[in-house]
XYZ file of C-alpha atoms in Angstrom:
535
model
C -137.899 102.824 -118.054
C -139.643 100.458 -115.638
C -138.207 97.058 -114.703
C -141.220 95.394 -116.365
C -140.464 97.045 -119.694
C -136.752 96.168 -119.422
C -137.613 92.523 -118.710
C -139.891 92.500 -121.774
C -137.017 93.855 -123.890
C -134.751 91.118 -122.554
C -137.397 88.625 -123.664
C -137.435 90.234 -127.121
C -133.625 89.848 -127.363
C -133.845 86.163 -126.399
C -136.644 85.613 -128.922
C -134.667 87.354 -131.691
C -131.681 85.112 -130.972
C -133.986 82.069 -131.058
C -135.345 83.184 -134.444
C -131.824 84.081 -135.718
C -132.719 87.753 -136.132
C -129.324 88.881 -134.907
C -129.447 92.534 -136.010
C -132.699 92.936 -134.083
C -131.170 91.169 -131.081
C -128.144 93.504 -131.197
C -130.384 96.601 -131.481
C -132.532 95.759 -128.457
C -129.693 94.319 -126.343
C -127.749 97.550 -126.844
C -130.695 99.565 -125.425
C -131.146 97.266 -122.419
C -127.406 97.408 -121.569
C -127.364 101.193 -121.921
C -130.296 101.564 -119.503
C -129.182 99.078 -116.817
C -125.364 98.775 -117.122
C -125.971 95.350 -115.552
C -123.086 92.901 -116.289
C -125.634 90.251 -117.309
C -127.135 92.658 -119.878
C -123.698 93.637 -121.188
C -122.990 89.936 -121.599
C -126.311 89.476 -123.441
C -125.333 92.311 -125.804
C -121.905 90.769 -126.409
C -123.544 87.387 -127.053
C -125.860 88.952 -129.655
C -122.868 90.641 -131.326
C -120.956 87.332 -131.357
C -123.880 85.460 -132.924
C -124.225 88.271 -135.480
C -120.508 87.714 -136.355
C -119.416 91.130 -135.088
C -116.467 89.504 -133.318
C -114.210 92.554 -133.048
C -117.014 94.713 -131.646
C -118.096 91.984 -129.193
C -114.519 91.562 -127.975
C -114.104 95.332 -127.514
C -117.328 95.495 -125.478
C -116.269 92.625 -123.210
C -112.685 93.814 -122.853
C -113.796 97.340 -121.984
C -115.960 96.108 -119.116
C -114.429 96.038 -115.634
C -115.700 92.525 -115.031
C -114.029 90.644 -117.925
C -111.152 89.250 -115.853
C -113.392 88.417 -112.883
C -116.322 86.625 -114.544
C -115.491 83.377 -116.389
C -118.373 83.805 -118.846
C -117.062 87.217 -119.943
C -113.552 85.865 -120.294
C -114.686 82.768 -122.200
C -116.812 84.762 -124.665
C -113.967 87.244 -125.221
C -111.639 84.310 -125.973
C -114.259 82.848 -128.351
C -114.242 86.152 -130.264
C -110.444 85.906 -130.568
C -110.837 82.303 -131.745
C -113.092 83.447 -134.579
C -110.555 86.176 -135.435
C -107.812 83.480 -135.509
C -105.776 85.445 -132.943
C -104.656 82.336 -131.097
C -101.921 83.760 -128.850
C -104.252 86.522 -127.628
C -106.946 83.872 -127.133
C -104.644 81.934 -124.789
C -103.686 85.150 -122.979
C -107.346 85.986 -122.433
C -107.985 82.522 -120.955
C -105.178 83.173 -118.477
C -102.146 81.147 -117.331
C -102.670 77.506 -116.394
C -100.802 74.211 -116.269
C -101.926 70.653 -116.939
C -100.176 67.318 -116.319
C -99.917 64.241 -118.578
C -103.169 62.778 -117.245
C -105.159 65.940 -118.006
C -105.276 67.131 -114.382
C -104.974 70.880 -113.730
C -101.919 71.585 -111.580
C -102.276 75.385 -111.364
C -105.769 76.556 -110.402
C -105.052 79.974 -108.905
C -106.537 81.732 -111.932
C -109.881 79.935 -111.763
C -111.235 81.427 -108.563
C -113.236 83.920 -110.639
C -116.950 84.611 -110.394
C -119.407 82.859 -112.634
C -122.489 85.008 -113.166
C -125.320 83.447 -115.124
C -128.788 84.878 -114.750
C -130.387 82.452 -117.171
C -128.478 79.298 -116.208
C -130.209 75.993 -116.875
C -130.493 73.183 -114.333
C -128.043 71.057 -116.314
C -125.173 72.884 -117.953
C -121.661 72.017 -119.064
C -119.007 73.157 -116.609
C -117.586 76.516 -117.764
C -114.071 75.302 -116.892
C -114.524 72.358 -119.254
C -115.442 74.771 -122.071
C -112.389 76.947 -121.230
C -110.054 73.920 -121.254
C -111.498 72.806 -124.588
C -110.991 76.240 -126.143
C -107.414 76.253 -124.839
C -106.882 72.878 -126.562
C -108.258 74.258 -129.845
C -105.922 77.251 -129.640
C -102.896 75.015 -129.062
C -103.945 72.754 -131.945
C -104.281 75.786 -134.246
C -100.747 76.793 -133.172
C -99.646 73.229 -134.151
C -98.768 72.345 -130.565
C -100.649 69.048 -130.622
C -98.979 67.786 -127.436
C -100.505 70.598 -125.357
C -103.774 70.366 -127.312
C -104.081 66.694 -126.364
C -103.545 67.457 -122.648
C -106.158 70.242 -122.608
C -108.725 68.125 -124.463
C -108.202 65.453 -121.803
C -108.616 68.100 -119.102
C -111.875 69.294 -120.732
C -113.515 65.875 -120.897
C -112.359 65.076 -117.347
C -113.753 68.373 -116.032
C -117.141 67.484 -117.536
C -117.932 64.246 -119.440
C -120.743 66.129 -121.222
C -118.106 68.065 -123.205
C -118.385 65.648 -126.149
C -116.395 67.932 -128.477
C -113.223 67.329 -126.477
C -113.582 63.542 -126.797
C -114.382 63.935 -130.492
C -111.153 65.899 -131.072
C -109.107 63.256 -129.239
C -110.665 60.386 -131.208
C -110.923 61.995 -134.659
C -107.429 63.470 -134.319
C -105.973 60.064 -133.270
C -104.296 61.727 -130.301
C -104.483 58.738 -127.943
C -103.434 55.097 -128.186
C -106.002 52.337 -127.522
C -104.701 51.962 -123.971
C -104.842 55.732 -123.324
C -108.418 55.946 -124.625
C -109.542 53.133 -122.336
C -107.676 54.648 -119.384
C -109.220 58.098 -119.981
C -112.765 56.683 -120.167
C -112.236 54.840 -116.883
C -111.404 58.139 -115.103
C -114.533 60.038 -116.248
C -117.048 60.802 -113.491
C -120.500 60.177 -114.981
C -123.615 61.046 -112.981
C -126.064 58.150 -112.336
C -128.441 59.280 -115.107
C -125.597 59.305 -117.659
C -125.020 55.550 -117.820
C -126.040 55.565 -121.498
C -123.360 58.189 -122.227
C -120.636 56.061 -120.648
C -121.688 53.127 -122.866
C -121.845 55.348 -125.951
C -118.356 56.754 -125.343
C -116.951 53.238 -124.931
C -118.395 52.397 -128.375
C -116.738 55.447 -129.937
C -113.157 54.514 -129.009
C -111.107 52.028 -131.056
C -113.249 48.909 -131.459
C -110.821 45.983 -131.626
C -112.301 44.146 -128.611
C -113.658 40.631 -128.934
C -116.841 40.495 -131.005
C -119.130 39.559 -128.097
C -117.856 42.541 -126.021
C -118.518 45.128 -128.745
C -121.848 43.583 -129.768
C -122.968 43.621 -126.114
C -122.249 47.363 -125.913
C -124.303 48.023 -129.047
C -127.159 45.837 -127.766
C -127.229 47.687 -124.446
C -127.553 51.062 -126.187
C -130.155 49.788 -128.651
C -132.387 47.957 -126.187
C -131.924 49.476 -122.726
C -131.454 53.073 -123.888
C -133.741 52.897 -126.980
C -131.146 54.257 -129.397
C -131.630 51.540 -132.026
C -132.238 53.955 -134.918
C -129.830 56.666 -133.789
C -127.632 57.723 -136.716
C -124.498 58.256 -134.603
C -124.801 54.747 -133.144
C -125.383 53.217 -136.589
C -122.304 55.073 -137.926
C -120.326 53.719 -134.976
C -121.501 50.173 -135.760
C -120.587 50.617 -139.452
C -117.076 51.686 -138.423
C -116.823 48.522 -136.305
C -117.782 46.361 -139.312
C -115.141 48.151 -141.390
C -112.451 47.449 -138.783
C -113.506 43.771 -138.746
C -113.005 43.592 -142.519
C -116.737 43.004 -143.110
C -116.827 45.605 -145.877
C -120.060 44.440 -147.540
C -121.921 44.519 -144.232
C -120.455 47.955 -143.519
C -121.398 49.281 -146.977
C -124.983 48.035 -146.674
C -125.402 49.710 -143.270
C -123.893 53.048 -144.367
C -126.065 53.009 -147.508
C -129.203 52.689 -145.368
C -127.991 55.366 -142.969
C -127.140 57.844 -145.749
C -130.612 57.422 -147.227
C -131.969 58.484 -143.848
C -129.399 61.259 -143.236
C -127.500 62.050 -146.482
C -125.322 64.710 -144.826
C -123.980 62.631 -141.912
C -120.287 63.259 -142.620
C -118.832 60.663 -140.229
C -120.962 57.990 -141.845
C -119.929 59.337 -145.274
C -116.243 58.768 -144.440
C -116.893 55.122 -143.441
C -119.058 54.668 -146.559
C -116.198 55.914 -148.776
C -113.730 53.576 -147.063
C -116.014 50.545 -147.547
C -116.698 51.476 -151.195
C -112.915 51.708 -151.754
C -112.342 48.220 -150.332
C -115.168 46.762 -152.457
C -114.015 48.557 -155.636
C -117.335 50.409 -156.111
C -115.914 53.148 -158.356
C -119.370 54.347 -159.538
C -120.502 54.920 -155.966
C -117.258 56.780 -155.199
C -117.755 58.984 -158.263
C -121.309 59.935 -157.287
C -120.353 60.570 -153.653
C -117.374 62.711 -154.699
C -119.511 64.842 -157.059
C -122.153 65.466 -154.381
C -119.618 66.273 -151.670
C -117.653 68.728 -153.827
C -120.938 70.466 -154.748
C -122.217 70.665 -151.146
C -118.943 71.076 -149.202
C -116.245 72.525 -151.501
C -114.166 73.736 -148.523
C -114.129 70.428 -146.634
C -111.156 68.048 -146.809
C -113.592 65.106 -146.905
C -114.935 66.205 -150.316
C -111.542 66.204 -152.033
C -110.557 63.036 -150.175
C -113.587 61.398 -151.842
C -112.316 62.515 -155.259
C -108.890 61.052 -154.413
C -110.550 57.759 -153.407
C -112.349 57.565 -156.754
C -109.127 58.031 -158.747
C -107.274 55.578 -156.473
C -110.024 52.999 -157.053
C -109.671 53.270 -160.859
C -105.850 53.132 -160.487
C -105.184 56.703 -161.689
C -102.678 57.335 -158.933
C -101.292 60.681 -160.141
C -104.746 62.303 -160.030
C -105.449 60.501 -156.776
C -102.359 62.048 -155.153
C -103.327 65.511 -156.359
C -106.703 65.360 -154.593
C -105.387 63.725 -151.428
C -102.837 66.555 -151.301
C -105.613 69.141 -151.716
C -107.487 67.531 -148.815
C -104.414 67.818 -146.548
C -103.921 71.466 -147.534
C -107.530 72.245 -146.533
C -107.234 70.351 -143.245
C -103.791 69.228 -142.115
C -105.362 67.164 -139.307
C -107.465 64.953 -141.607
C -105.682 61.616 -141.106
C -107.325 59.572 -143.929
C -106.009 62.014 -146.574
C -102.396 61.696 -145.363
C -102.632 57.894 -145.395
C -104.310 57.924 -148.830
C -101.560 60.239 -150.097
C -98.898 57.760 -148.943
C -100.799 54.775 -150.341
C -101.079 56.439 -153.769
C -97.285 56.780 -153.887
C -96.800 53.242 -152.556
C -99.095 51.854 -155.282
C -96.549 53.056 -157.867
C -93.601 51.878 -155.720
C -92.424 55.437 -155.129
C -91.141 54.513 -151.701
C -89.419 57.760 -150.630
C -92.494 59.918 -151.217
C -94.757 57.305 -149.601
C -92.476 57.204 -146.552
C -92.541 61.001 -146.283
C -96.370 61.031 -146.210
C -96.525 58.182 -143.686
C -93.943 59.851 -141.414
C -95.913 63.102 -141.463
C -99.066 61.178 -140.549
C -97.211 59.313 -137.792
C -96.004 62.617 -136.303
C -99.413 64.316 -136.533
C -101.474 61.352 -135.289
C -99.550 59.543 -132.517
C -102.636 57.494 -131.635
C -103.055 56.109 -135.180
C -101.017 52.965 -135.803
C -101.674 52.809 -139.562
C -98.869 55.191 -140.689
C -96.333 53.181 -138.665
C -97.753 49.944 -140.060
C -97.457 51.220 -143.643
C -93.862 52.383 -143.034
C -93.103 48.808 -141.969
C -94.763 47.484 -145.136
C -92.610 49.786 -147.269
C -89.461 48.523 -145.545
C -90.632 44.949 -146.100
C -91.185 45.662 -149.799
C -87.492 46.667 -150.062
C -86.463 43.565 -148.019
C -85.305 45.636 -145.016
C -86.857 43.070 -142.721
C -85.290 44.143 -139.413
C -86.408 47.744 -139.891
C -89.863 46.545 -140.929
C -90.106 44.462 -137.754
C -89.238 47.500 -135.584
C -92.072 49.554 -137.089
C -94.556 46.678 -136.822
C -93.698 46.342 -133.121
C -94.177 50.105 -132.724
C -97.607 49.820 -134.377
C -98.417 46.971 -131.958
C -97.556 49.247 -129.007
C -99.961 51.941 -130.282
C -102.785 49.495 -131.042
C -102.135 46.097 -129.430
C -105.406 44.582 -130.609
C -105.363 45.061 -134.410
C -104.942 41.600 -136.023
C -103.371 43.139 -139.141
C -100.295 44.177 -137.100
C -99.772 40.585 -135.920
C -100.198 39.336 -139.491
C -97.400 41.639 -140.717
C -95.153 40.544 -137.827
C -95.747 36.933 -138.883
C -94.957 37.738 -142.517
C -91.691 39.492 -141.670
C -90.661 36.618 -139.351
C -91.378 34.159 -142.195
C -89.190 36.170 -144.576
C -86.385 36.136 -141.982
C -86.788 32.324 -141.820
C -87.845 32.506 -138.163
C -90.634 29.997 -138.720
C -91.485 29.298 -135.070
C -91.954 33.038 -134.477
C -94.009 33.284 -137.669
C -96.361 30.518 -136.490
C -96.867 32.297 -133.142
C -97.653 35.644 -134.808
C -100.067 34.076 -137.327
C -101.866 32.177 -134.545
C -102.179 35.439 -132.565
C -103.593 37.104 -135.696
C -106.367 34.529 -136.041
C -107.086 34.702 -132.299
C -107.597 38.489 -132.502
C -109.984 38.591 -135.448
C -113.088 40.141 -133.846
C -115.521 38.151 -136.011
C -115.525 34.773 -137.759
C -112.627 34.241 -140.193
C -113.635 35.654 -143.581
C -112.023 35.470 -147.017
C -110.043 38.601 -146.159
C -107.934 36.525 -143.762
C -107.316 33.645 -146.198
C -103.682 34.771 -146.875
C -102.979 34.607 -143.109
C -104.259 31.018 -142.920
C -102.132 30.084 -145.974
C -99.033 31.754 -144.496
C -99.550 29.857 -141.234
C -99.752 26.614 -143.232
C -96.526 27.522 -145.108
C -94.719 28.202 -141.813
C -95.915 24.882 -140.315
C -94.732 23.083 -143.456
C -91.285 24.667 -143.060
C -91.190 23.312 -139.493
C -92.094 19.842 -140.906
C -95.384 19.867 -138.998
C -97.056 18.488 -142.120
C -100.369 17.277 -140.683
C -101.055 20.661 -139.045
C -100.054 22.426 -142.277
C -102.557 20.314 -144.256
C -105.342 21.267 -141.801
C -104.679 24.992 -142.375
C -104.343 24.621 -146.160
C -107.779 22.968 -146.163
C -109.173 25.796 -143.969
C -107.805 28.299 -146.491
C -109.483 26.415 -149.354
C -112.776 26.538 -147.441
C -112.427 30.362 -147.461
C -111.339 30.673 -151.090
C -111.015 28.065 -153.853
C -109.378 30.477 -156.313
C -105.833 30.517 -154.937
C -103.310 28.472 -156.945
C -100.631 29.045 -154.266
C -102.817 27.288 -151.654
C -103.264 24.241 -153.913
C -99.531 24.297 -154.677
C -98.629 24.461 -150.967
C -101.014 21.612 -150.142
C -99.678 19.528 -153.043
C -96.069 20.112 -151.966
C -96.898 19.125 -148.354
C -98.433 15.843 -149.537
C -95.407 15.357 -151.806
C -93.052 15.748 -148.794
C -95.106 13.054 -147.016
C -94.673 10.736 -150.039
C -98.435 10.868 -150.701
C -97.823 11.196 -154.444
C -101.439 10.596 -155.538
C -102.773 13.489 -153.436
C -99.819 15.658 -154.474
C -100.521 15.051 -158.184
C -104.230 15.868 -157.699
C -103.488 19.238 -156.088
C -100.659 20.138 -158.508
C -103.218 19.676 -161.292
C -105.723 21.928 -159.490
C -103.050 24.606 -159.034
C -102.096 24.448 -162.720
C -105.730 24.611 -163.765
C -105.932 28.009 -162.013
C -102.473 29.158 -163.169
C -101.253 27.094 -166.158
C -97.876 28.875 -166.496
C -96.767 28.234 -162.876
C -93.229 26.865 -163.318
C -92.855 25.470 -159.775
C -96.051 23.397 -160.054
C -95.151 22.162 -163.548
C -91.720 20.938 -162.392
C -93.036 19.450 -159.152
C -95.893 17.694 -160.969
C -93.359 15.969 -163.255
C -91.314 14.956 -160.221
C -94.404 13.651 -158.436
C -95.389 11.593 -161.492
C -91.868 10.161 -161.666
C -91.869 9.469 -157.912
C -95.252 7.734 -158.148
C -94.075 5.580 -161.036
C -90.865 4.702 -159.174
C -92.808 4.035 -155.984
C -95.259 1.838 -157.870
C -92.388 -0.069 -159.495
C -90.727 -0.555 -156.093
C -93.941 -1.996 -154.630
C -94.360 -4.343 -157.604
C -90.719 -5.483 -157.307
C -91.132 -6.160 -153.576
C -94.295 -8.241 -154.204
C -92.420 -10.344 -156.799
C -89.577 -10.874 -154.311
C -92.078 -12.172 -151.770
């Protein structure tokens, strides 16, 4: 057969692959490889077999060739076949021996001096070594060696910043702390034309920076790089709103995005989380039904069902579906946390702790399991233990205001009021947006701590700030009334005791203190009248 005819057949194979006619591609690729015995044609045949899901046959073809251990593409495709066959140890053996350090740098490169034959290579392609490192990370993760998986994912993204999947695994799997994420991004070598990618990656990592910093990153991508309507960027922005506690804003954005792209699963997860916070049980029900119908094998679908039952306070059913989600995907962090929260909601502390500890072990870069363990210890008045876990959560994510709030609360319970004031002030300083109603309890707690330190005027300022955020809290009115009472401002105290009792008529403390304030005002009035007569 002439070279012209062979080249035409190669074109037919490529066209069949492009049109997803894999049996045709396999048929013609087999003939081309038989005629030429060219390694590139053998590779093309193996590629067609892989795409047609004939993994065992593709692996046998590659392994039988003399070139498999000398050409990285052959070796990588053979390992990909073993990945699909779930033969993880053999997959690692095929990729060859290698070592990586804590920073994701390869320390043993003797095995990577192989050839790299690629007849049809594009001008811009992802480094083959990056793909090999990523596959090695996946194999280690499947073997539940998440420490090695983390190192190889870091090696993959460092070898080529275009290997987005490696960064996605690190972020979605909560494998890195905030500091480690920032450090890793700073080491990536982007080419001059990839400035937009550097900005996009910085938006993907944990977004607890100051509001103006995060907003500036979004603006740069929207305006300079014309990505304003990009669904991934909008999902990233929605996640930022969720972390800020702006759940309504988040929900509105995810609703718009899901109308545009109803199967954007990352956006769906943020949408579910916002709906949970807002108590939108109907929305959760509809989302859960659609997800279970479209993706019955995905953990996200059953997590959505668990969220619905959690929202309507049916915690037993909620636990069942969160558990199903973890059995489908043991690396799906939200399901483990939901599972623990469902136990915690019924004060079943031991089971909640077990779920949180599992999550903490699986996701070292996620501070929430550690934070919730601390909350459980605080619920049982084990304040010292609670403080240790809150400090651990702070180490993992030093910028989350919620961690500082819990540290302030535990210090208050231990009667360390100066410490409590410092932690509450740090909380308010770290809120990435303007103080919303969500943070009203923090403002009240700061006022309580200042009152305990007899800094009454400062306490009054914060009680009034809390009332500006929410006028429905009887404890805020009670605290403000008591502060005025301690200053002997009985008229103001009586006014606020009345407001507290109007919201909560059976509040014993306010009832008793109101009577005392009335008596004190009468006595004070009598004393003033007596003094005027004496004069």
